[in-house]
């Protein structure tokens, strides 16, 4: 939606002009999947697909929210912020407002129009983008100074404790802290980070949605977290580690006998994926895209067979991509159970890639995949209109 159109909507709905635009990004993750909540390193990048929030401060005791493509206005009262957990739409926003208020930030009433271009349920972090953009809007309207990392942490807390998804910090961090044309190498144990140029030369990343919707609240996401926590406890009986990500592949081979069944498989994924992140960053820095591509493939295979979060749709989509001669590697990103893949594809071959993979996917699965034109952008933006 164009900006002028969004502003017209705003005026029609709220009868006043929007004055500000706050945005936060959706994200991809180059590699490092399902390791953020194990203290591992992840390697996400912020996208041009974003949550755009048009706003006007009203100073009343209510936040009114409208959404592109959805009729009606959702109202949340600023002195009842704890009571909106069951909202189907607006609970992420209420959660953010609730925790900001608990931190002592005055929540000032405002009108907000959400034009979110991150497809929902796509594994591109629409929820983090909504949370972070809302956190920025409310902090700006409260007139307080804020730190972007703090807003990411507060947004994660809202998702954990208000929306009930026990997610790690990767998505909110990338949404807030992403940098144009860079991926963020984030150590989720310490929150230390480094920006690495996402230089792919004659290649680019193609983002494809398998269009099987996922919902983390209903998915096995929280179950996976419990499984790796069980693994950690068992390993801690012989190794002095705080996080599973600290266990090296060599150490894991020595302690694996302590684990069995799915707990062993989940832990093996985490340990090996953390090792792949290290190698992938080295490969990218050295310009070795072939190596990067094969690490993406290994990551997918591990998420499919050890972590078991892919499913037929994601497996098909990435396998079809991998069959293309100009594709160096492909894998699912985000939580899985549906959502998106990324593939490293030669720029000159992208059109044919999309056509062939798209057709074969439709033939196999029975419905279409979507392919997005993406670029890597900054995380948060704030603009006075
Ligand atoms: C979701 C969560 C993240 C992360 C990924 C898997 O996107 O929100 O915290 O755990 O899944 O890597």
Coordinates of N, CA and C in Angstrom, one line a residue, residues 33-150:
X33 N 19.4 -21.7 13.2 CA 17.9 -21.8 13.4 C 17.7 -22.7 14.6
X34 N 16.7 -22.2 15.4 CA 16.4 -22.9 16.7 C 17.6 -23.0 17.6
X35 N 18.4 -22.0 17.6 CA 19.5 -22.0 18.6 C 19.5 -20.7 19.5
X36 N 18.6 -19.8 19.1 CA 18.6 -18.5 19.9 C 18.3 -18.7 21.4
X37 N 17.3 -19.6 21.6 CA 16.9 -19.9 23.0 C 17.8 -20.9 23.7
X38 N 18.9 -21.3 23.0 CA 19.9 -22.2 23.6 C 21.2 -21.4 23.8
X39 N 21.2 -20.1 23.7 CA 22.4 -19.3 23.9 C 23.3 -19.3 22.7
X40 N 22.8 -19.7 21.5 CA 23.6 -19.8 20.3 C 23.7 -18.5 19.6
X41 N 24.5 -18.5 18.5 CA 24.6 -17.3 17.6 C 23.7 -17.5 16.4
X42 N 23.1 -16.4 16.0 CA 22.2 -16.4 14.9 C 22.6 -15.4 13.9
X43 N 22.1 -15.4 12.7 CA 22.6 -14.5 11.7 C 21.5 -13.9 10.8
X44 N 20.6 -13.2 11.4 CA 19.5 -12.7 10.7 C 19.7 -11.4 10.0
X45 N 18.8 -11.0 9.1 CA 18.9 -9.7 8.5 C 17.5 -9.1 8.3
X46 N 17.4 -7.8 8.4 CA 16.1 -7.1 8.4 C 15.6 -6.9 6.9
X47 N 14.4 -7.0 6.7 CA 13.8 -6.9 5.3 C 13.1 -5.6 5.0
X48 N 12.9 -5.5 3.7 CA 12.0 -4.4 3.2 C 10.5 -4.7 3.5
X49 N 10.2 -6.0 3.9 CA 8.8 -6.3 4.3 C 8.7 -5.9 5.7
X50 N 7.7 -5.0 6.1 CA 7.8 -4.3 7.4 C 6.4 -4.1 8.0
X51 N 6.4 -3.8 9.2 CA 5.2 -3.4 9.9 C 5.3 -1.8 9.9
X52 N 4.4 -1.2 9.1 CA 4.4 0.3 9.0 C 3.2 0.7 9.9
X53 N 3.5 1.6 10.9 CA 2.5 2.1 11.8 C 2.3 3.6 11.6
X54 N 1.2 4.0 11.1 CA 0.9 5.4 10.9 C 0.2 5.9 12.2
X55 N 0.6 7.0 12.8 CA 0.1 7.3 14.1 C -0.2 8.8 14.3
X56 N -1.1 9.0 15.3 CA -1.3 10.3 15.8 C -1.6 10.2 17.3
X57 N -0.8 11.1 18.0 CA -1.0 11.1 19.5 C -2.3 11.8 19.8
X58 N -3.2 11.3 20.7 CA -4.4 12.0 21.0 C -4.4 12.4 22.5
X59 N -3.6 11.7 23.3 CA -3.5 12.1 24.7 C -4.7 11.6 25.5
X60 N -5.7 10.9 24.8 CA -6.8 10.3 25.6 C -6.3 9.0 26.3
X61 N -7.2 8.3 27.0 CA -6.7 7.2 27.7 C -7.0 5.9 27.0
X62 N -7.0 6.0 25.6 CA -7.2 4.8 24.8 C -6.3 4.8 23.6
X63 N -5.9 3.5 23.3 CA -5.1 3.4 22.0 C -6.1 2.8 21.0
X64 N -6.4 3.5 19.9 CA -7.3 2.9 18.9 C -6.4 2.4 17.8
X65 N -6.7 1.2 17.3 CA -5.9 0.6 16.3 C -6.8 0.1 15.1
X66 N -6.3 0.4 13.9 CA -7.0 -0.1 12.7 C -5.9 -0.8 11.9
X67 N -6.4 -1.7 11.0 CA -5.4 -2.6 10.3 C -5.8 -2.7 8.8
X68 N -4.8 -2.7 8.0 CA -5.0 -2.9 6.6 C -5.7 -4.2 6.3
X69 N -6.8 -4.2 5.6 CA -7.4 -5.4 5.2 C -8.4 -6.0 6.2
X70 N -8.5 -5.3 7.4 CA -9.4 -5.9 8.4 C -10.3 -4.7 8.8
X71 N -11.6 -5.0 8.8 CA -12.6 -4.0 9.1 C -12.6 -3.7 10.6
X72 N -13.0 -2.5 11.0 CA -13.2 -2.2 12.4 C -12.0 -1.6 13.1
X73 N -12.3 -1.2 14.3 CA -11.2 -0.5 15.1 C -11.1 -1.3 16.4
X74 N -9.9 -1.6 16.9 CA -9.7 -2.3 18.2 C -9.3 -1.2 19.1
X75 N -9.9 -1.1 20.3 CA -9.6 -0.1 21.3 C -9.0 -0.8 22.5
X76 N -7.9 -0.3 23.0 CA -7.4 -0.8 24.3 C -7.2 0.4 25.3
X77 N -7.8 0.3 26.5 CA -7.7 1.4 27.4 C -6.4 1.3 28.2
X78 N -5.8 2.5 28.3 CA -4.5 2.5 28.9 C -4.4 2.2 30.4
X79 N -5.6 2.2 31.0 CA -5.5 1.8 32.5 C -6.0 0.3 32.7
X80 N -6.2 -0.4 31.6 CA -6.6 -1.8 31.7 C -5.7 -2.7 30.9
X81 N -4.4 -2.4 30.7 CA -3.6 -3.0 29.7 C -3.4 -4.5 30.0
X82 N -3.6 -4.9 31.2 CA -3.3 -6.3 31.6 C -4.4 -7.2 31.0
X83 N -5.5 -6.7 30.5 CA -6.7 -7.5 30.3 C -7.0 -7.8 28.8
X84 N -6.0 -7.7 28.0 CA -6.3 -7.9 26.6 C -5.5 -9.1 26.0
X85 N -5.2 -10.1 26.9 CA -4.4 -11.2 26.4 C -5.2 -12.1 25.4
X86 N -6.5 -12.1 25.5 CA -7.3 -12.9 24.6 C -7.7 -12.2 23.3
X87 N -7.3 -11.0 23.1 CA -7.6 -10.4 21.8 C -7.0 -11.2 20.7
X88 N -7.8 -11.4 19.6 CA -7.3 -12.1 18.5 C -6.4 -11.2 17.7
X89 N -6.8 -9.9 17.6 CA -6.0 -8.9 16.9 C -5.7 -7.8 17.9
X90 N -4.5 -7.5 18.0 CA -4.1 -6.4 19.0 C -3.5 -6.9 20.3
X91 N -3.4 -8.2 20.4 CA -2.8 -8.7 21.7 C -1.3 -8.4 21.8
X92 N -0.6 -8.5 20.6 CA 0.8 -8.1 20.6 C 1.1 -6.7 21.1
X93 N 0.2 -5.8 20.5 CA 0.3 -4.4 20.8 C 0.0 -4.2 22.3
X94 N -1.1 -4.8 22.8 CA -1.4 -4.6 24.2 C -0.3 -5.1 25.1
X95 N 0.3 -6.2 24.7 CA 1.4 -6.8 25.5 C 2.6 -5.8 25.6
X96 N 2.9 -5.2 24.5 CA 4.0 -4.3 24.5 C 3.6 -3.1 25.4
X97 N 2.4 -2.6 25.2 CA 2.0 -1.4 26.0 C 2.0 -1.7 27.5
X98 N 1.6 -3.0 27.8 CA 1.5 -3.4 29.2 C 2.9 -3.4 29.9
X99 N 3.8 -4.0 29.1 CA 5.2 -4.1 29.7 C 5.9 -2.7 29.8
X100 N 5.6 -1.9 28.8 CA 6.2 -0.5 28.8 C 5.7 0.2 30.1
X101 N 4.4 0.1 30.3 CA 3.8 0.7 31.4 C 4.4 0.2 32.7
X102 N 4.5 -1.1 32.8 CA 5.1 -1.7 34.0 C 6.5 -1.2 34.3
X103 N 7.2 -0.8 33.2 CA 8.6 -0.3 33.3 C 8.6 1.2 33.8
X104 N 7.3 1.8 33.8 CA 7.2 3.1 34.2 C 7.1 4.1 33.1
X105 N 6.9 3.6 31.9 CA 6.7 4.6 30.8 C 5.2 4.9 30.7
X106 N 4.9 6.2 30.6 CA 3.5 6.6 30.6 C 2.9 6.3 29.2
X107 N 1.8 5.5 29.2 CA 1.3 5.1 27.9 C 0.2 6.2 27.5
X108 N 0.6 6.9 26.4 CA -0.2 8.1 26.0 C -1.2 7.6 24.9
X109 N -2.4 7.9 25.0 CA -3.4 7.5 24.0 C -3.0 7.9 22.6
X110 N -3.4 7.1 21.6 CA -3.0 7.5 20.2 C -3.9 6.7 19.3
X111 N -3.9 7.1 18.0 CA -4.6 6.4 17.0 C -3.5 5.8 16.1
X112 N -3.6 4.5 15.8 CA -2.6 3.8 15.0 C -3.2 3.0 13.9
X113 N -2.6 3.2 12.7 CA -3.1 2.4 11.6 C -1.9 1.5 11.1
X114 N -2.2 0.1 11.1 CA -1.1 -0.8 10.8 C -1.2 -1.3 9.4
X115 N -0.2 -1.0 8.7 CA -0.1 -1.5 7.3 C 1.1 -2.5 7.3
X116 N 0.9 -3.7 7.6 CA 2.0 -4.7 7.7 C 2.2 -5.4 6.4
X117 N 3.4 -5.3 5.9 CA 3.7 -6.0 4.6 C 4.4 -7.3 4.8
X118 N 4.7 -7.6 6.1 CA 5.3 -8.9 6.4 C 4.1 -9.9 6.3
X119 N 4.1 -10.9 5.4 CA 3.0 -11.8 5.4 C 2.8 -12.5 6.8
X120 N 1.6 -12.6 7.3 CA 1.4 -13.2 8.6 C 1.6 -14.7 8.5
X121 N 2.2 -15.3 9.5 CA 2.4 -16.7 9.6 C 3.4 -17.2 8.6
X122 N 4.3 -16.4 8.1 CA 5.2 -16.7 7.0 C 6.6 -17.1 7.5
X123 N 6.8 -17.0 8.8 CA 8.2 -17.3 9.3 C 9.1 -16.1 9.1
X124 N 8.5 -14.9 8.7 CA 9.4 -13.8 8.5 C 9.2 -12.8 9.6
X125 N 8.6 -13.2 10.7 CA 8.5 -12.4 11.9 C 7.6 -11.3 11.9
X126 N 6.4 -11.5 11.4 CA 5.4 -10.4 11.4 C 5.1 -10.0 12.8
X127 N 5.1 -11.0 13.8 CA 4.7 -10.6 15.2 C 5.8 -9.7 15.8
X128 N 7.1 -10.1 15.5 CA 8.2 -9.2 16.1 C 8.1 -7.8 15.5
X129 N 7.8 -7.7 14.2 CA 7.7 -6.4 13.5 C 6.6 -5.6 14.2
X130 N 5.5 -6.2 14.4 CA 4.4 -5.5 15.1 C 4.7 -5.1 16.5
X131 N 5.4 -5.9 17.2 CA 5.7 -5.6 18.6 C 6.7 -4.4 18.6
X132 N 7.8 -4.6 17.8 CA 8.8 -3.5 17.9 C 8.3 -2.2 17.3
X133 N 7.5 -2.2 16.3 CA 7.0 -0.9 15.7 C 6.1 -0.3 16.8
X134 N 5.3 -1.1 17.5 CA 4.4 -0.6 18.5 C 5.2 0.0 19.7
X135 N 6.3 -0.7 20.0 CA 7.1 -0.3 21.2 C 7.7 1.1 20.8
X136 N 8.1 1.3 19.6 CA 8.7 2.5 19.2 C 7.7 3.6 19.2
X137 N 6.5 3.4 18.6 CA 5.4 4.4 18.6 C 5.1 4.8 20.0
X138 N 4.9 3.9 20.9 CA 4.4 4.2 22.2 C 5.5 5.0 23.0
X139 N 6.8 4.6 22.8 CA 7.9 5.2 23.5 C 8.0 6.7 22.9
X140 N 7.9 6.8 21.6 CA 8.0 8.2 21.1 C 6.9 9.1 21.6
X141 N 5.6 8.5 21.7 CA 4.5 9.3 22.2 C 4.6 9.6 23.7
X142 N 5.3 8.8 24.4 CA 5.5 9.0 25.8 C 6.7 10.1 26.0
X143 N 7.4 10.3 24.9 CA 8.5 11.3 25.0 C 9.7 10.8 25.8
X144 N 9.8 9.5 25.9 CA 11.0 9.0 26.6 C 12.1 8.6 25.7
X145 N 13.3 8.6 26.2 CA 14.5 8.1 25.4 C 14.5 6.6 25.5
X146 N 14.8 6.0 24.4 CA 14.8 4.5 24.4 C 16.0 3.9 23.7
X147 N 16.3 2.8 24.1 CA 17.4 2.0 23.5 C 16.8 0.9 22.7
X148 N 17.2 0.8 21.4 CA 16.6 -0.2 20.6 C 16.7 -1.6 21.1
X149 N 17.8 -2.0 21.7 CA 18.0 -3.3 22.2 C 17.0 -3.5 23.4
X150 N 16.8 -2.5 24.2 CA 15.8 -2.7 25.3 C 14.4 -2.9 24.7

